[in-house]
């Protein structure tokens, strides 16, 4: 590796940048954090440090737990995800005041107090602790592993003769390397790094980086390596020393990128360089922790750049910026290996689908729930949140989402990288394959706006500017179900995972009466969905269909999921095609696409293990199309799955549409987490982020080009304000008015159970687009709501 030192500076940087691009693309990450300086006492006497202070300069030897939690809550309210615990190393070995404070408060050591403080922050605020407690022993690392998803310790240098480290027993190279090794053996996601310009040679830097790389190859635990430049500070032994020269600093960054394995991020602190954008050209892929709340207590004279500045500089260099957690994505994606069981949900609760941090603005606090009184559950919502409310947008919550579209007013595209390549290929007429779809789902920053614009241009070309909706009556005929879908907050039964609620089963007369009421209120469609009652045989669905048809002969019956019809046929021992044909004869006109969830059996094994599998769902719709029924494609996204699963879902349904032409629309359904059993069991995340919602609709529009013309937004899960944004990202349909929709309410959605034509008109009016009532199969409904024109162009084959 020392031969890298012989390369010309420009070539070294170019190689490093190319290596970074190959490993990380054009994405640069950072961690929104709050700094918690637990103690500024330290047993070491490093010649460059202003963080460490003697007891006489401090009001208290340690921050008390109340002060720690005050800082942490401020960080959570400001949208941070990380609580960085920084402290001096083992001050109790040097200062009696530290020893006395620990004894008085019942702690054996500083490290034991870090454990207690980190646990309090985790439980009270949900922030993820990152413990930076210095050179530790295995039992200390293990104790912290239970409360801190990641840990860190700078190697700084392996040159044991540096004057900068004189009088610093914990900076002995063998001591630092031992801690790094033990962290690997204990499977702790770890941050380390080097300090450049404290008297070490260029070869010393290479030696330190090689040692880190070798440790990572043995254990796979090093997430990131910080390359930090020395800056002299008044009041230190080195205050007259020269700062690290920029060429030496960028060389060290480039060396790190070329020496370290590709999965290790290279980090450079943005506040330690007056102009930090040029560091990207040396191979940086991470800016480290940036705090909107607290100063950099290690370098208090160097304020953090604000997020707007960090974004501006990053995007000006052709990169996109993404927040991350203390645990980098590759490690968060393997929680059984890298995370203590207590921490797995805490990490998931702040994750997006790529295991990066949720990127919507606003606070994120742990959600606590209580049962609602029996008299309060008539609307289906059986639990309510208590304690501090998060202020981020979530599906089903009456909080306006951040504005992501429209993001641009036109003009030529200014992106670079993989997303731009995919859009260029798409515009050349190429279909999106699985890998390209995954790439689009990873879009960040201005890339999201470009995808939304492309989707909206396609929408205009394919279906014009009309915004459509159907007036429908929703009838959920029973909430009793023999299946145990882990996401469902609606079903009841002896094996239900719900907290409370009253099972019900409507009579055929009830169903007929509700259908007639819907018709009287202008509905052209009745939507029938419910649980799989243990007493149902396949004839039940026939009886329901006949009851509705007899009550309202002209009503379009949109009913029964792939699960229901498959189960109905099975309980009768009847061929599915024959059974669906009988339903058509009875009056069934189309099938909803629900029960699809995510059409990937890896996901279904966790979400709905006893439900129909992917191929059975596809076969049910294939047969339905064959007997003359139309149906739609849905996807429930944002619980446990990843973008690769979303892409497979789109490809599989697109392939079936190419075969049958029977799908009328694509309907993304964001997971509503609040009262969902899998979330209450702490085994799912909080639904999708708003960026993911926008991308699901926009990428769906692009992926289904030439196959499915209509993209629908589910206002009941997104809110009307969210639906308005999506109408500028490829969506052309608002779905149904949904009189009495209870399934989303049971999962915790708070957007109501009914929208009116006036609601939709108010939503669409600012966009200057026509609002049109449609039939279920996309015929237009004029004047009288019961005079339905013939179906037009619902789908291509």
Short mmCIF file of C-alpha atoms in Angstrom, two decimals, residues 306-532:
data_model
loop_
_atom_site.label_atom_id
_atom_site.label_comp_id
_atom_site.label_asym_id
_atom_site.label_seq_id
_atom_site.Cartn_x
_atom_site.Cartn_y
_atom_site.Cartn_z
CA UNK A 306 -26.53 24.10 8.69
CA UNK A 307 -28.41 21.47 6.73
CA UNK A 308 -29.23 23.83 3.86
CA UNK A 309 -25.54 24.63 3.41
CA UNK A 310 -24.54 20.96 3.65
CA UNK A 311 -27.16 20.09 1.05
CA UNK A 312 -26.18 22.95 -1.24
CA UNK A 313 -22.48 22.07 -1.23
CA UNK A 314 -23.12 18.37 -1.70
CA UNK A 315 -25.56 18.81 -4.58
CA UNK A 316 -23.36 21.42 -6.25
CA UNK A 317 -20.72 18.70 -6.58
CA UNK A 318 -23.23 16.36 -8.25
CA UNK A 319 -24.14 14.27 -5.21
CA UNK A 320 -27.31 13.69 -3.22
CA UNK A 321 -27.45 13.96 0.55
CA UNK A 322 -29.13 11.34 2.77
CA UNK A 323 -29.44 11.15 6.55
CA UNK A 324 -28.34 7.92 8.16
CA UNK A 325 -28.51 6.27 11.55
CA UNK A 326 -25.59 5.57 13.88
CA UNK A 327 -25.68 2.10 12.34
CA UNK A 328 -24.89 2.22 8.64
CA UNK A 329 -27.32 0.42 6.29
CA UNK A 330 -25.34 -2.77 5.68
CA UNK A 331 -25.08 -3.39 9.42
CA UNK A 332 -28.66 -2.37 10.22
CA UNK A 333 -29.81 -4.82 7.54
CA UNK A 334 -28.34 -7.70 9.57
CA UNK A 335 -29.75 -7.06 13.04
CA UNK A 336 -29.41 -10.64 14.25
CA UNK A 337 -25.66 -10.41 13.81
CA UNK A 338 -24.91 -6.81 14.69
CA UNK A 339 -27.53 -5.58 17.15
CA UNK A 340 -28.49 -6.59 20.65
CA UNK A 341 -32.13 -7.82 20.73
CA UNK A 342 -33.14 -4.79 22.80
CA UNK A 343 -31.92 -2.41 20.08
CA UNK A 344 -33.34 -4.01 16.95
CA UNK A 345 -36.71 -2.31 17.07
CA UNK A 346 -35.19 1.02 18.11
CA UNK A 347 -33.10 0.99 14.93
CA UNK A 348 -35.99 -0.21 12.74
CA UNK A 349 -38.30 2.43 14.19
CA UNK A 350 -36.11 5.20 12.73
CA UNK A 351 -35.23 3.42 9.48
CA UNK A 352 -36.47 3.86 5.97
CA UNK A 353 -36.68 0.98 3.50
CA UNK A 354 -32.94 1.17 2.76
CA UNK A 355 -31.96 1.17 6.46
CA UNK A 356 -31.03 4.84 6.26
CA UNK A 357 -32.67 7.35 8.59
CA UNK A 358 -36.24 8.52 8.05
CA UNK A 359 -35.81 11.78 6.17
CA UNK A 360 -39.09 13.60 6.81
CA UNK A 361 -38.76 16.77 8.90
CA UNK A 362 -40.04 16.79 12.45
CA UNK A 363 -39.54 14.92 15.68
CA UNK A 364 -39.48 11.18 16.22
CA UNK A 365 -40.27 9.86 19.68
CA UNK A 366 -41.00 6.32 20.90
CA UNK A 367 -44.69 5.59 20.45
CA UNK A 368 -46.62 4.35 23.45
CA UNK A 369 -50.21 3.24 23.24
CA UNK A 370 -53.13 2.43 25.48
CA UNK A 371 -56.37 0.62 24.83
CA UNK A 372 -59.38 2.76 24.08
CA UNK A 373 -62.48 2.23 26.16
CA UNK A 374 -65.02 -0.15 24.66
CA UNK A 375 -67.42 2.70 24.02
CA UNK A 376 -64.80 4.47 21.89
CA UNK A 377 -63.99 1.75 19.38
CA UNK A 378 -67.05 1.97 17.16
CA UNK A 379 -64.91 3.57 14.44
CA UNK A 380 -62.52 0.62 14.51
CA UNK A 381 -59.56 2.44 16.05
CA UNK A 382 -58.89 0.47 19.23
CA UNK A 383 -55.71 2.07 20.54
CA UNK A 384 -54.52 5.62 20.94
CA UNK A 385 -51.09 7.14 21.32
CA UNK A 386 -50.04 8.57 24.67
CA UNK A 387 -46.97 10.49 25.78
CA UNK A 388 -44.99 12.77 23.46
CA UNK A 389 -46.34 12.79 19.92
CA UNK A 390 -43.95 12.66 17.01
CA UNK A 391 -44.44 15.53 14.58
CA UNK A 392 -43.28 13.75 11.42
CA UNK A 393 -45.71 12.78 8.69
CA UNK A 394 -46.84 9.16 8.74
CA UNK A 395 -49.48 7.43 6.66
CA UNK A 396 -52.84 7.81 8.35
CA UNK A 397 -51.79 10.73 10.59
CA UNK A 398 -53.41 14.17 10.07
CA UNK A 399 -50.06 15.91 9.50
CA UNK A 400 -49.31 17.55 6.17
CA UNK A 401 -46.38 15.86 4.41
CA UNK A 402 -43.32 17.86 3.38
CA UNK A 403 -43.55 19.36 -0.10
CA UNK A 404 -41.45 17.30 -2.50
CA UNK A 405 -43.41 17.96 -5.69
CA UNK A 406 -43.51 19.95 -7.76
CA UNK A 407 -39.78 20.40 -7.24
CA UNK A 408 -38.86 22.08 -10.53
CA UNK A 409 -40.45 24.40 -13.04
CA UNK A 410 -39.08 22.61 -16.07
CA UNK A 411 -35.82 22.93 -17.94
CA UNK A 412 -33.13 20.43 -18.76
CA UNK A 413 -32.25 17.73 -16.26
CA UNK A 414 -29.19 18.50 -14.15
CA UNK A 415 -28.57 15.16 -12.48
CA UNK A 416 -25.70 12.75 -12.79
CA UNK A 417 -25.32 9.18 -11.63
CA UNK A 418 -27.41 6.04 -11.76
CA UNK A 419 -30.84 7.68 -11.51
CA UNK A 420 -30.05 9.93 -14.45
CA UNK A 421 -28.86 6.93 -16.46
CA UNK A 422 -32.10 5.06 -15.78
CA UNK A 423 -34.27 8.04 -16.73
CA UNK A 424 -32.27 8.54 -19.92
CA UNK A 425 -32.78 4.88 -20.88
CA UNK A 426 -36.49 5.13 -20.04
CA UNK A 427 -36.90 8.21 -22.21
CA UNK A 428 -35.24 6.28 -25.02
CA UNK A 429 -38.12 3.80 -24.84
CA UNK A 430 -36.62 1.07 -22.67
CA UNK A 431 -38.74 -0.68 -20.03
CA UNK A 432 -37.59 -0.57 -16.43
CA UNK A 433 -36.17 -3.89 -15.28
CA UNK A 434 -35.81 -4.90 -11.64
CA UNK A 435 -32.41 -3.31 -11.09
CA UNK A 436 -33.46 -0.04 -12.71
CA UNK A 437 -36.59 0.12 -10.58
CA UNK A 438 -34.50 -0.42 -7.44
CA UNK A 439 -32.24 2.41 -8.54
CA UNK A 440 -35.19 4.78 -8.91
CA UNK A 441 -36.52 3.83 -5.47
CA UNK A 442 -33.18 4.95 -4.04
CA UNK A 443 -33.57 8.48 -5.40
CA UNK A 444 -32.82 11.39 -3.06
CA UNK A 445 -32.95 15.15 -3.18
CA UNK A 446 -33.43 16.61 -6.67
CA UNK A 447 -33.61 13.10 -8.12
CA UNK A 448 -37.06 12.66 -6.54
CA UNK A 449 -38.34 15.76 -8.29
CA UNK A 450 -36.95 14.61 -11.63
CA UNK A 451 -38.66 11.22 -11.32
CA UNK A 452 -41.93 12.89 -10.34
CA UNK A 453 -41.68 15.22 -13.35
CA UNK A 454 -41.01 12.31 -15.70
CA UNK A 455 -44.00 10.44 -14.26
CA UNK A 456 -46.28 13.45 -14.60
CA UNK A 457 -45.25 14.04 -18.22
CA UNK A 458 -46.09 10.41 -18.94
CA UNK A 459 -49.42 10.76 -17.12
CA UNK A 460 -50.34 13.70 -19.31
CA UNK A 461 -49.41 11.82 -22.47
CA UNK A 462 -51.32 8.66 -21.53
CA UNK A 463 -54.53 9.84 -19.84
CA UNK A 464 -54.52 13.61 -20.16
CA UNK A 465 -55.27 16.06 -17.36
CA UNK A 466 -58.56 14.68 -16.03
CA UNK A 467 -58.55 13.71 -12.36
CA UNK A 468 -61.03 10.90 -11.83
CA UNK A 469 -62.86 9.36 -8.90
CA UNK A 470 -65.67 6.90 -8.29
CA UNK A 471 -68.56 7.29 -5.88
CA UNK A 472 -68.68 4.08 -3.94
CA UNK A 473 -70.05 2.52 -0.78
CA UNK A 474 -67.62 0.41 1.19
CA UNK A 475 -69.07 -2.60 3.00
CA UNK A 476 -66.78 -4.50 5.35
CA UNK A 477 -69.23 -7.30 6.09
CA UNK A 478 -67.30 -8.97 8.91
CA UNK A 479 -64.20 -8.32 10.98
CA UNK A 480 -63.92 -11.97 12.04
CA UNK A 481 -61.09 -13.79 10.29
CA UNK A 482 -59.41 -17.17 10.59
CA UNK A 483 -56.21 -15.84 9.02
CA UNK A 484 -53.51 -14.23 11.12
CA UNK A 485 -52.08 -11.45 8.96
CA UNK A 486 -49.64 -9.70 11.25
CA UNK A 487 -50.24 -6.25 9.81
CA UNK A 488 -54.03 -6.25 10.15
CA UNK A 489 -55.64 -4.15 12.87
CA UNK A 490 -59.14 -4.89 11.55
CA UNK A 491 -59.75 -8.60 12.00
CA UNK A 492 -61.07 -10.16 15.20
CA UNK A 493 -61.25 -13.70 16.40
CA UNK A 494 -60.01 -16.08 19.08
CA UNK A 495 -56.48 -15.96 17.65
CA UNK A 496 -56.54 -12.22 16.93
CA UNK A 497 -53.45 -10.23 17.79
CA UNK A 498 -55.50 -7.11 18.47
CA UNK A 499 -55.91 -5.58 21.88
CA UNK A 500 -59.67 -5.37 21.99
CA UNK A 501 -62.77 -4.90 19.86
CA UNK A 502 -66.14 -6.49 19.17
CA UNK A 503 -66.49 -9.07 16.39
CA UNK A 504 -69.39 -8.51 14.02
CA UNK A 505 -71.02 -10.14 10.98
CA UNK A 506 -73.54 -8.24 8.88
CA UNK A 507 -76.64 -10.09 7.69
CA UNK A 508 -77.49 -10.28 4.01
CA UNK A 509 -80.30 -7.83 4.68
CA UNK A 510 -77.79 -5.43 6.29
CA UNK A 511 -75.56 -5.65 3.24
CA UNK A 512 -78.44 -5.14 0.81
CA UNK A 513 -79.69 -2.15 2.82
CA UNK A 514 -76.25 -0.51 2.82
CA UNK A 515 -75.92 -1.06 -0.92
CA UNK A 516 -79.31 0.57 -1.49
CA UNK A 517 -78.33 3.49 0.75
CA UNK A 518 -75.17 3.92 -1.26
CA UNK A 519 -77.10 3.97 -4.52
CA UNK A 520 -79.49 6.55 -3.09
CA UNK A 521 -76.50 8.73 -2.20
CA UNK A 522 -75.11 8.53 -5.72
CA UNK A 523 -72.81 5.53 -5.53
CA UNK A 524 -72.20 3.57 -8.72
CA UNK A 525 -70.03 0.96 -7.02
CA UNK A 526 -70.21 -1.12 -3.90
CA UNK A 527 -66.89 -2.44 -2.60
CA UNK A 528 -67.12 -5.67 -0.64
CA UNK A 529 -64.28 -6.81 1.60
CA UNK A 530 -64.09 -8.52 4.94
CA UNK A 531 -62.43 -11.15 7.03
CA UNK A 532 -62.51 -14.85 6.25
#
